[in-house]
Structure formats: C-alpha cells, structure tokens
Amino acid sequence: MAPSTLPSTFNPPADSILWRPDFLLGAATAAYQIEGAAQEDGRLPSIWDTFSATPGKVLHGDTGEIACDHYHRWESDIDLLASLNVDAYRLSIAWPRVMDEAGRPNEAGLAFYRKLLQRLKGKGIRTSVTLYHWDLPQHLEDEGGWCNRATAYRFAEYADLVSRELAGLVDFWSTLNEPWCSAMLGYGTGHHAPGRSDLRAANAAMHHLLLGHGLALRALRRNDPASSKGIVVNVGRGTTDGPTRDDERAAELFELQHNDWVLDPLLRGQYPARLYEELWPGARPDIAEGDMAIIGAPLDFIGINYYFRTNVRSDGAGGYVEVPLADVERTQMGWEVYPDGLSDLLVAFDRRYPNLPPVYITENGMASDDAVIDGAVVDDQRIAFLNRHLAAVDEAVRAGVDVRGYYIWSFLDNFEWAFGYERRFGIVHVDYTTQQRTPKRSAELVRDFLARRRERG
C-alpha cells in the first residue's frame, strides 16, 4: 500500500495512552462474519447458517456462505493487516469447524487456525482468540441450545480441545463474545440466531453461557497457562431526557439488564436481585449449587465492547421504553455517536467492582455507507468517531481505570449479522463481488500513527 498523501487527522495528544508502546492498538473480526467456506473441510452447520437461510431473518437474504472468503484468502489478509502496523488482532474460532457431532477433532479446521495464528506470530502481531462468537453448532441447538445446561459442558469440552491444540499460539483467550447478545437477541427477542422470543429462555441461556464460560476458563488455565484468559462483554449507556424519578429509574433499569446482568455474576458472584424483583419477575434461571463460584472465577482481563447509548423513559408500568433523541449524530446502523458513554461506563465499573481486572476495549467502531471512489475510501466520520472514543479511553485512564488496549471493529467490512452486507464497519473496504480489499483512509491513518509511535520507541 502506497504511503497516504492525505493529511493526517489521527494525532493523539502527547499525553495520550496511545503513545505508550505497551498499549495495544489492534483490529478485530469474527469467524462467521468473514470466513465463508461454510460447507468445506468438514465444517458443520451453525445456528447462523440456519437463521440466515430462513427467509425474512437477514436483510436482503444475505448469508455467511461466502462472506469475505477469508478461509481462502487468509494469508493475504494477514499480510494486509500487518501492513497496517497493528499490535494485535482479535479473531474467533468457529466451533462447527473444529469438532464433529461426537466431539472429535476436525483436523482440517484446526490446521486452518493453527496456520493462521502461526502467521500472525511470525508478523509480530499479538493474538486474541475468542472461542464463541455466536456460531453455535446447529446440532446442539437442536438439543435445546444454550437453554440446555448440557451445552455449557459441551462448550467446556470444545475449549479443552482447542486450547490443547493451539497452546502457545494465543496471547489472550476470551471464552465468550457478548453473552448479552447471545441470550437476549438470540433467545429473548428473536433478532439473532436461533431466533427465539422468550424472556425465561433468555435468562436460562445467559446462565448456561456464563456457566460454560467458567467451565471453559478451567480448561484454558490447565492447557495454556502462559496466556491471559478473560471474557468479552458488550455494555450500553442508558440515559433519560425525562423529567421524573420514574424516568431516572428507567435508565437505571436499562443498565441493570444490559450491564449488571452480565457483570454482577462475573465480578460479584451473583445476579442482581433487583433484576428479578423489579424488571423480570418470574424469569430467574435455575441455579445449581456451586454454579456461581464457577462463574465468578477470577479473570486476567475483561473485554469491553461499546458502541452507543440508549435514551429511555418510564413505560408507566415499572419498566422502560426507548425514546430516541432527535438531532444527534448517528451511524449507518442508526446508533447514536456518544463517546462520553464509554468513559462514563468505564469509570462506573471501576468504582462498582473493586476486583475489576485490566480492561481491553475489544470492540469499538461504526458502520458507514462507504464506497471506493477513484481507488480510495474517505471515511471521515469513522476517523472522527475513533478520535473521540480514544479520547474517552484517555479520560477513563486519567480517572484511574486500568485500560490496556483498544481493538477497532472491524478489520474488514463483513457480514453484519441480521443486517447482512449493507452495513460496513471495516477500516478495509471489501467488494463482495470481486473480494477486492481497499484500505480506507482510517486504516491509512492508523498505520501512519503506529509507524510514528514505533519511531519514537
């Protein structure tokens, strides 16, 4: 890639944590969103294969059958990633690609990830691997999916296999990506695979996801002791523009179900009582003796994914209703650009949880309707977005939060789940017809900044 002739607009202040050589600046992807090769080399169907093939579930009927064809283009993709000078790369492993229905290893799938990780290591890029980024094998969903307690134990077996096979190649293991989305969007609202709409099912799924996390953590510690182990959670800032105490309570309830539902069991060893007393009476999951100790095992780090805030008001019935604000900046997803929400939440978590482990921002980014014009993609809104959210990270660090890295979502434009290929989050543009990759201006500026940081030492 030729040096950029565009003026740099990515220049953090001299006291920014970004200038520290040990602060990781990386990019992230997920297996189903980029790999394609959905039926090759023994890969089994996943719930997202089933869901995206169901008419009406995904925008334009898009599927991950081909995606970015990363399964076949991984070598050149990693070379492109390395040319951006990033410190680290976050990827996920497709559970259906590495095990058969009986739990036996699929060597072709394991070999793919082994070669991928070896190439990253050879480029000097730190590796951050997520075991579960939503692509549950369909045969397990047929047996109840995450509503079935047995799935937590199947996940632990998967974690045991993969961490034995890939030990020494992974710097950071994350058990789950965004259990809130898996539980609520997958089982509570039906917006994501497997498409169920049942609040009690969502709560059962959450408990079994977190139990699976804790069980998997044991396998990771046993098999790959030199690596760091954690989990990735998505968090949301809830605010209200309503004038009443009920409106303020509504904002509290939003964050209770979005943040505390996941973080309290992980960091306090219990679900927030208020959740089931005020918001979801009758939806508490079945909890076996010893479950919460497994879920609350200490973490080496926690990954935080943040994108937007949600404005709410009281619904008049003890809950809340979303009330989008007018005249605010929004992304192609319709999400409000609100960097203060990231710093607000990080500081609040640091105060709420005395045992909060070191934090990595494992996803932050925005979708925009990017197009290649005269061989370039000028994504000024994304550049401004990144600048402002990195400034929010700086603010949290100055307030005492131990933040050690930041991953841009995402490296490549990709399959954006229920929104298909219309929404582009990448710092690299992908032409889905030709599979041509074109680094966007944001990628060039990140590359140039990291080059300057290396020169400074």
Coordinates of C-alpha atoms in Angstrom, one line a residue:
M1 CA 0.0 0.0 0.0
A2 CA 1.5 3.3 -1.0
P3 CA 2.0 6.0 1.7
S4 CA -1.0 8.2 2.2
T5 CA -1.0 11.6 0.6
L6 CA -4.0 12.6 2.7
P7 CA -3.4 15.0 5.6
S8 CA -3.3 13.1 9.0
T9 CA -6.2 13.7 11.2
F10 CA -5.3 10.9 13.7
N11 CA -2.8 12.6 16.0
P12 CA -3.5 11.8 19.7
P13 CA -2.3 14.4 22.2
A14 CA 1.2 14.0 23.6
D15 CA -0.1 12.6 27.0
S16 CA -2.4 10.1 25.4
I17 CA -2.0 6.5 26.5
L18 CA -2.0 5.6 22.8
W19 CA 1.6 6.7 22.6
R20 CA 2.7 4.1 25.1
P21 CA 4.4 1.1 23.3
D22 CA 2.7 -1.4 25.6
F23 CA -0.8 -0.1 24.9
L24 CA -2.2 -2.4 22.3
L25 CA -3.9 -0.9 19.3
G26 CA -5.5 -3.6 17.1
A27 CA -8.4 -4.7 14.9
A28 CA -11.0 -7.4 15.3
T29 CA -13.1 -9.8 13.3
A30 CA -15.3 -12.9 13.9
A31 CA -15.3 -16.2 12.1
Y32 CA -18.8 -16.3 10.7
Q33 CA -18.6 -12.7 9.5
I34 CA -15.5 -13.2 7.4
E35 CA -14.6 -16.8 6.7
G36 CA -17.1 -18.2 4.3
A37 CA -16.4 -21.8 3.2
A38 CA -19.4 -22.7 5.2
Q39 CA -19.6 -26.3 3.8
E40 CA -15.9 -27.0 3.3
D41 CA -13.4 -29.3 5.1
G42 CA -15.9 -30.9 7.5
R43 CA -17.4 -27.7 8.9
L44 CA -20.8 -28.4 10.4
P45 CA -23.8 -26.1 10.1
S46 CA -24.2 -23.4 12.8
I47 CA -27.3 -21.6 14.1
W48 CA -26.3 -18.7 11.9
D49 CA -26.3 -20.8 8.7
T50 CA -29.8 -21.9 9.6
F51 CA -31.0 -18.4 10.7
S52 CA -29.6 -16.6 7.7
A53 CA -31.1 -19.1 5.3
T54 CA -34.5 -18.5 6.8
P55 CA -36.5 -16.1 4.7
G56 CA -37.0 -12.7 6.3
K57 CA -34.4 -13.1 9.0
V58 CA -31.5 -11.2 7.4
L59 CA -31.6 -8.1 5.4
H60 CA -31.7 -8.8 1.6
G61 CA -31.5 -12.5 2.4
D62 CA -27.7 -12.3 2.9
T63 CA -25.9 -15.3 4.4
G64 CA -22.3 -16.0 5.6
E65 CA -21.9 -18.7 2.9
I66 CA -19.0 -16.8 1.2
A67 CA -18.7 -13.6 3.4
C68 CA -15.1 -12.2 2.8
D69 CA -13.8 -15.6 1.7
H70 CA -11.2 -15.2 4.4
Y71 CA -10.9 -19.0 4.7
H72 CA -9.2 -19.0 1.3
R73 CA -7.6 -15.5 1.5
W74 CA -6.2 -15.6 5.0
E75 CA -2.6 -15.3 4.0
S76 CA -3.0 -12.1 2.0
D77 CA -5.4 -10.8 4.6
I78 CA -2.9 -11.2 7.4
D79 CA -0.2 -9.6 5.2
L80 CA -2.6 -6.6 4.7
L81 CA -3.3 -6.5 8.5
A82 CA 0.5 -6.5 9.2
S83 CA 1.0 -3.6 6.7
L84 CA -1.3 -1.5 9.0
N85 CA 1.3 -1.9 11.8
V86 CA -1.3 -3.1 14.3
D87 CA -0.1 -4.5 17.6
A88 CA -2.8 -7.2 18.0
Y89 CA -5.6 -9.0 16.1
R90 CA -8.7 -10.3 17.7
L91 CA -10.4 -13.2 15.9
S92 CA -12.8 -16.0 16.7
I93 CA -12.7 -19.7 16.2
A94 CA -15.8 -21.4 14.5
W95 CA -16.8 -24.2 16.9
P96 CA -18.5 -26.0 14.0
R97 CA -15.2 -26.0 12.0
V98 CA -13.1 -27.8 14.6
M99 CA -15.3 -30.6 16.1
D100 CA -17.7 -33.1 14.8
E101 CA -21.0 -34.0 16.4
A102 CA -19.4 -36.6 18.6
G103 CA -16.9 -34.1 19.9
R104 CA -14.0 -35.5 17.9
P105 CA -11.4 -33.0 16.5
N106 CA -11.7 -31.9 12.9
E107 CA -8.0 -31.7 11.9
A108 CA -8.7 -29.6 8.7
G109 CA -10.4 -26.9 10.7
L110 CA -7.8 -26.9 13.5
A111 CA -5.0 -26.7 10.9
F112 CA -6.6 -23.6 9.4
Y113 CA -6.4 -21.8 12.8
R114 CA -3.0 -23.2 13.6
K115 CA -1.5 -21.8 10.3
L116 CA -3.4 -18.5 10.8
L117 CA -2.0 -18.0 14.3
Q118 CA 1.5 -19.0 13.3
R119 CA 1.4 -16.4 10.5
L120 CA 0.3 -13.7 12.9
K121 CA 3.0 -14.7 15.3
G122 CA 5.5 -14.6 12.5
K123 CA 4.4 -11.0 11.8
G124 CA 4.9 -10.0 15.4
I125 CA 1.2 -9.5 15.9
R126 CA -0.3 -10.4 19.3
T127 CA -3.2 -12.9 19.1
S128 CA -6.5 -12.5 20.8
V129 CA -8.8 -15.5 20.3
T130 CA -12.5 -15.7 21.1
L131 CA -13.9 -19.2 21.5
Y132 CA -17.5 -18.3 20.9
H133 CA -18.7 -15.5 18.7
W134 CA -22.3 -16.7 18.3
D135 CA -21.9 -19.6 15.9
L136 CA -23.3 -22.5 18.0
P137 CA -23.3 -25.8 16.1
Q138 CA -26.8 -26.4 14.9
H139 CA -26.9 -30.0 16.3
L140 CA -26.5 -28.5 19.8
E141 CA -29.3 -26.0 19.2
D142 CA -31.5 -29.0 18.1
E143 CA -31.0 -30.3 21.6
G144 CA -32.0 -27.0 23.3
G145 CA -29.0 -24.8 22.6
W146 CA -28.0 -22.5 25.4
C147 CA -31.3 -23.2 27.2
N148 CA -29.9 -26.7 27.8
R149 CA -27.5 -26.9 30.7
A150 CA -25.6 -29.7 28.9
T151 CA -24.4 -27.1 26.3
A152 CA -22.2 -25.5 28.9
Y153 CA -20.4 -28.7 29.4
R154 CA -20.1 -29.3 25.6
F155 CA -18.6 -25.8 25.4
A156 CA -16.0 -26.7 28.1
E157 CA -15.1 -29.8 26.0
Y158 CA -14.6 -27.6 23.0
A159 CA -12.5 -25.2 24.9
D160 CA -10.4 -28.0 26.2
L161 CA -9.8 -29.4 22.7
V162 CA -8.9 -26.1 21.1
S163 CA -6.7 -24.9 23.9
R164 CA -4.7 -28.1 23.8
E165 CA -4.3 -27.9 20.1
L166 CA -3.4 -24.2 19.9
A167 CA -1.5 -23.8 23.2
G168 CA 1.4 -21.4 22.8
L169 CA -0.1 -19.6 19.8
V170 CA -2.6 -17.4 21.7
D171 CA -1.8 -14.4 23.9
F172 CA -5.3 -13.7 25.0
W173 CA -8.2 -16.2 25.2
S174 CA -11.7 -14.9 25.5
T175 CA -14.4 -17.5 26.3
L176 CA -17.5 -15.7 25.0
N177 CA -18.2 -12.7 22.9
E178 CA -21.2 -10.6 24.2
P179 CA -23.3 -13.1 26.2
W180 CA -26.0 -10.4 26.4
C181 CA -26.5 -10.6 22.7
S182 CA -26.4 -14.4 22.6
A183 CA -29.0 -14.6 25.3
M184 CA -31.3 -11.6 24.7
L185 CA -31.1 -11.2 21.0
G186 CA -30.9 -14.9 20.3
Y187 CA -33.5 -16.2 22.8
G188 CA -35.3 -13.2 24.2
T189 CA -36.2 -11.0 21.2
G190 CA -35.5 -13.3 18.2
H191 CA -33.5 -10.7 16.4
H192 CA -30.5 -13.0 16.2
A193 CA -30.0 -16.8 15.8
P194 CA -31.6 -19.0 16.8
G195 CA -34.5 -16.6 16.7
R196 CA -36.4 -17.5 19.9
S197 CA -38.5 -14.9 21.7
D198 CA -38.9 -16.0 25.3
L199 CA -37.7 -14.0 28.3
R200 CA -37.4 -17.0 30.5
A201 CA -35.4 -18.8 27.8
A202 CA -33.1 -15.8 27.6
N203 CA -32.4 -16.0 31.3
A204 CA -31.7 -19.7 31.1
A205 CA -29.4 -19.1 28.2
M206 CA -27.5 -16.4 30.0
H207 CA -26.9 -18.6 33.0
H208 CA -25.7 -21.5 30.9
L209 CA -23.5 -19.2 28.8
L210 CA -21.8 -17.9 31.9
L211 CA -21.5 -21.4 33.4
G212 CA -19.9 -22.5 30.1
H213 CA -17.5 -19.6 30.5
G214 CA -16.4 -20.6 33.9
L215 CA -16.0 -24.2 33.0
A216 CA -14.0 -23.3 29.9
L217 CA -11.8 -21.0 31.9
R218 CA -10.7 -24.0 33.9
A219 CA -9.6 -25.8 30.7
L220 CA -7.8 -22.8 29.4
R221 CA -5.8 -22.4 32.6
R222 CA -4.9 -26.1 32.6
N223 CA -3.9 -26.3 29.0
D224 CA -2.3 -22.9 28.2
P225 CA -1.1 -21.4 31.5
A226 CA 1.2 -18.7 29.8
S227 CA -1.8 -17.0 28.1
S228 CA -4.2 -14.4 29.6
K229 CA -7.8 -15.5 30.0
G230 CA -11.0 -13.5 30.1
I231 CA -14.4 -12.8 28.6
V232 CA -15.8 -10.1 26.3
V233 CA -19.0 -8.3 27.2
N234 CA -21.0 -5.6 25.4
V235 CA -22.1 -2.7 27.6
G236 CA -24.6 0.1 27.0
R237 CA -25.1 3.5 28.5
G238 CA -28.6 4.2 29.5
T239 CA -29.8 7.8 29.9
T240 CA -33.1 9.6 30.1
D241 CA -34.3 13.0 29.0
G242 CA -37.5 12.5 31.0
P243 CA -38.2 14.8 34.0
T244 CA -39.4 12.3 36.6
R245 CA -37.9 10.0 39.1
D246 CA -39.6 7.1 37.2
D247 CA -37.7 8.2 34.1
E248 CA -34.4 8.1 36.1
R249 CA -35.3 4.7 37.4
A250 CA -36.0 3.6 33.8
A251 CA -32.4 4.5 32.8
E252 CA -31.1 2.5 35.8
L253 CA -33.2 -0.5 34.8
F254 CA -31.8 -0.3 31.3
E255 CA -28.2 -0.5 32.6
L256 CA -29.3 -3.2 35.1
Q257 CA -30.4 -5.6 32.4
H258 CA -27.7 -4.6 29.9
N259 CA -24.6 -4.4 32.1
D260 CA -25.2 -5.7 35.6
W261 CA -27.0 -8.9 34.4
V262 CA -23.6 -10.0 33.0
L263 CA -21.0 -8.2 35.1
D264 CA -22.5 -8.9 38.6
P265 CA -22.3 -12.7 38.3
L266 CA -18.8 -12.5 36.8
L267 CA -17.4 -10.0 39.3
R268 CA -19.7 -10.3 42.3
G269 CA -20.7 -14.0 42.1
Q270 CA -24.5 -13.2 42.0
Y271 CA -27.2 -12.0 39.7
P272 CA -28.6 -8.5 40.7
A273 CA -31.6 -9.2 42.9
R274 CA -33.3 -6.1 41.6
L275 CA -33.4 -7.5 38.1
Y276 CA -35.9 -10.2 39.1
E277 CA -37.7 -8.2 41.8
E278 CA -38.5 -5.1 39.6
L279 CA -37.9 -5.9 35.9
W280 CA -38.3 -9.6 35.2
P281 CA -40.3 -11.3 38.0
G282 CA -40.6 -15.0 37.5
A283 CA -37.7 -15.2 35.0
R284 CA -34.9 -16.1 37.4
P285 CA -33.0 -19.2 36.0
D286 CA -32.4 -22.4 37.8
I287 CA -29.0 -22.2 39.6
A288 CA -27.3 -25.4 40.8
E289 CA -25.1 -25.4 43.9
G290 CA -21.6 -24.3 43.0
D291 CA -22.6 -22.6 39.8
M292 CA -21.9 -19.0 40.9
A293 CA -18.5 -19.9 42.2
I294 CA -17.6 -21.3 38.8
I295 CA -19.0 -18.3 37.0
G296 CA -17.2 -15.8 39.4
A297 CA -13.7 -17.3 39.0
P298 CA -11.0 -14.6 38.7
L299 CA -10.3 -13.2 35.3
D300 CA -6.9 -12.0 33.9
F301 CA -8.7 -9.3 31.9
I302 CA -12.2 -8.3 30.7
G303 CA -13.0 -7.2 27.2
I304 CA -15.5 -4.3 26.8
N305 CA -17.4 -3.7 23.6
Y306 CA -19.1 -0.3 23.4
Y307 CA -21.0 1.3 20.5
F308 CA -23.8 3.7 21.6
R309 CA -26.1 4.9 24.3
T310 CA -29.8 4.3 24.6
N311 CA -32.2 7.0 25.8
V312 CA -35.2 5.7 27.7
R313 CA -38.2 6.9 29.7
S314 CA -40.6 5.1 32.1
D315 CA -43.2 3.0 30.3
G316 CA -45.6 3.7 33.2
A317 CA -45.7 0.1 34.2
G318 CA -42.5 -0.3 36.1
G319 CA -40.2 -0.7 33.1
Y320 CA -38.7 1.4 30.4
V321 CA -39.3 2.3 26.7
E322 CA -36.6 3.5 24.3
V323 CA -37.1 7.1 23.2
P324 CA -34.5 8.0 20.6
L325 CA -33.2 11.6 20.8
A326 CA -33.6 14.0 17.9
D327 CA -30.8 16.0 16.3
V328 CA -27.9 13.8 17.4
E329 CA -25.2 12.2 15.2
R330 CA -25.9 8.7 14.2
T331 CA -24.1 6.0 12.2
Q332 CA -25.4 3.9 9.3
M333 CA -26.8 1.5 12.0
G334 CA -28.9 4.3 13.4
W335 CA -26.8 4.2 16.6
E336 CA -26.1 7.5 18.4
V337 CA -22.4 8.5 18.5
Y338 CA -21.8 9.1 22.2
P339 CA -18.2 8.8 23.3
D340 CA -18.9 10.1 26.8
G341 CA -20.8 6.9 27.4
L342 CA -17.6 4.8 27.1
S343 CA -15.7 6.9 29.7
D344 CA -18.8 7.1 32.0
L345 CA -19.2 3.3 32.0
L346 CA -15.5 2.5 32.4
V347 CA -15.3 4.8 35.5
A348 CA -18.6 3.4 36.9
F349 CA -17.4 -0.2 36.5
D350 CA -14.1 0.7 38.2
R351 CA -16.0 2.1 41.2
R352 CA -18.6 -0.6 41.3
Y353 CA -16.3 -3.6 41.1
P354 CA -13.2 -3.4 43.3
N355 CA -11.9 -6.6 41.6
L356 CA -12.3 -5.3 38.1
P357 CA -9.5 -6.8 36.1
P358 CA -7.4 -5.0 33.5
V359 CA -9.7 -3.8 30.7
Y360 CA -9.3 -4.1 26.9
I361 CA -11.7 -2.3 24.6
T362 CA -12.3 -5.3 22.4
E363 CA -14.7 -3.7 20.0
N364 CA -15.5 -0.1 19.2
G365 CA -16.3 1.3 15.7
M366 CA -19.0 2.4 13.4
A367 CA -20.8 1.5 10.2
S368 CA -20.9 3.9 7.3
D369 CA -22.1 3.6 3.7
D370 CA -18.5 3.6 2.3
A371 CA -17.7 3.4 -1.4
V372 CA -14.5 3.2 -3.4
I373 CA -14.1 6.4 -5.4
D374 CA -11.0 6.8 -7.6
G375 CA -9.4 3.9 -5.8
A376 CA -9.8 5.4 -2.3
V377 CA -12.3 5.3 0.5
V378 CA -12.5 8.5 2.5
D379 CA -14.3 7.7 5.8
D380 CA -14.1 11.0 7.7
Q381 CA -17.0 10.2 10.0
R382 CA -15.2 7.0 11.2
I383 CA -11.9 8.8 11.7
A384 CA -13.7 11.4 13.9
F385 CA -15.5 8.6 15.7
L386 CA -12.3 6.8 16.5
N387 CA -10.6 10.0 17.7
R388 CA -13.4 10.8 20.1
H389 CA -13.7 7.4 21.5
L390 CA -10.0 7.1 22.0
A391 CA -10.1 10.4 23.8
A392 CA -12.8 8.9 26.0
V393 CA -10.5 6.0 26.8
D394 CA -7.8 8.5 27.8
E395 CA -10.3 10.2 30.1
A396 CA -11.1 6.9 31.8
V397 CA -7.4 6.1 32.2
R398 CA -6.8 9.6 33.8
A399 CA -9.7 8.7 36.2
G400 CA -7.8 5.6 37.3
V401 CA -9.2 2.8 35.1
D402 CA -6.6 0.2 34.0
V403 CA -7.2 0.1 30.2
R404 CA -4.5 -1.7 28.3
G405 CA -5.7 -1.8 24.7
Y406 CA -8.2 -1.0 22.1
Y407 CA -9.4 -3.0 19.1
I408 CA -11.2 -1.3 16.2
W409 CA -14.3 -3.1 15.0
S410 CA -13.6 -4.1 12.4
F411 CA -10.6 -5.0 10.3
L412 CA -12.7 -5.9 7.2
D413 CA -16.2 -5.0 6.1
N414 CA -18.1 -8.1 6.7
F415 CA -21.4 -9.9 7.3
E416 CA -23.1 -7.7 9.9
W417 CA -25.5 -10.4 11.2
A418 CA -29.2 -9.5 10.7
F419 CA -28.1 -6.5 8.6
G420 CA -26.2 -8.6 6.1
Y421 CA -23.7 -6.9 3.9
E422 CA -25.3 -3.4 3.7
R423 CA -23.6 -2.0 6.9
R424 CA -19.9 -1.5 6.6
F425 CA -17.8 -1.4 9.8
G426 CA -14.4 -2.1 8.3
I427 CA -11.3 0.0 8.1
V428 CA -10.7 -2.0 5.0
H429 CA -13.4 -1.9 2.3
V430 CA -14.4 -5.3 0.7
D431 CA -16.0 -5.5 -2.7
Y432 CA -18.2 -8.6 -2.1
T433 CA -18.4 -9.4 -5.9
T434 CA -14.6 -9.3 -6.6
Q435 CA -13.4 -9.7 -3.0
Q436 CA -11.0 -6.8 -3.6
R437 CA -9.7 -5.2 -0.4
T438 CA -9.2 -1.4 -0.3
P439 CA -7.8 0.1 2.9
K440 CA -9.9 3.1 3.9
R441 CA -8.4 6.4 5.0
S442 CA -9.0 5.4 8.6
A443 CA -6.7 2.4 8.1
E444 CA -4.0 4.6 6.5
L445 CA -4.1 7.0 9.4
V446 CA -3.9 4.2 12.0
R447 CA -0.9 2.7 10.0
D448 CA 0.9 6.1 9.9
F449 CA 0.3 6.8 13.6
L450 CA 1.7 3.4 14.7
A451 CA 4.7 3.9 12.4
R452 CA 5.3 7.2 14.2
R453 CA 4.9 5.6 17.6
R454 CA 7.5 2.9 16.7
E455 CA 9.9 5.6 15.6
R456 CA 9.6 7.3 19.0
G457 CA 10.3 4.0 20.7

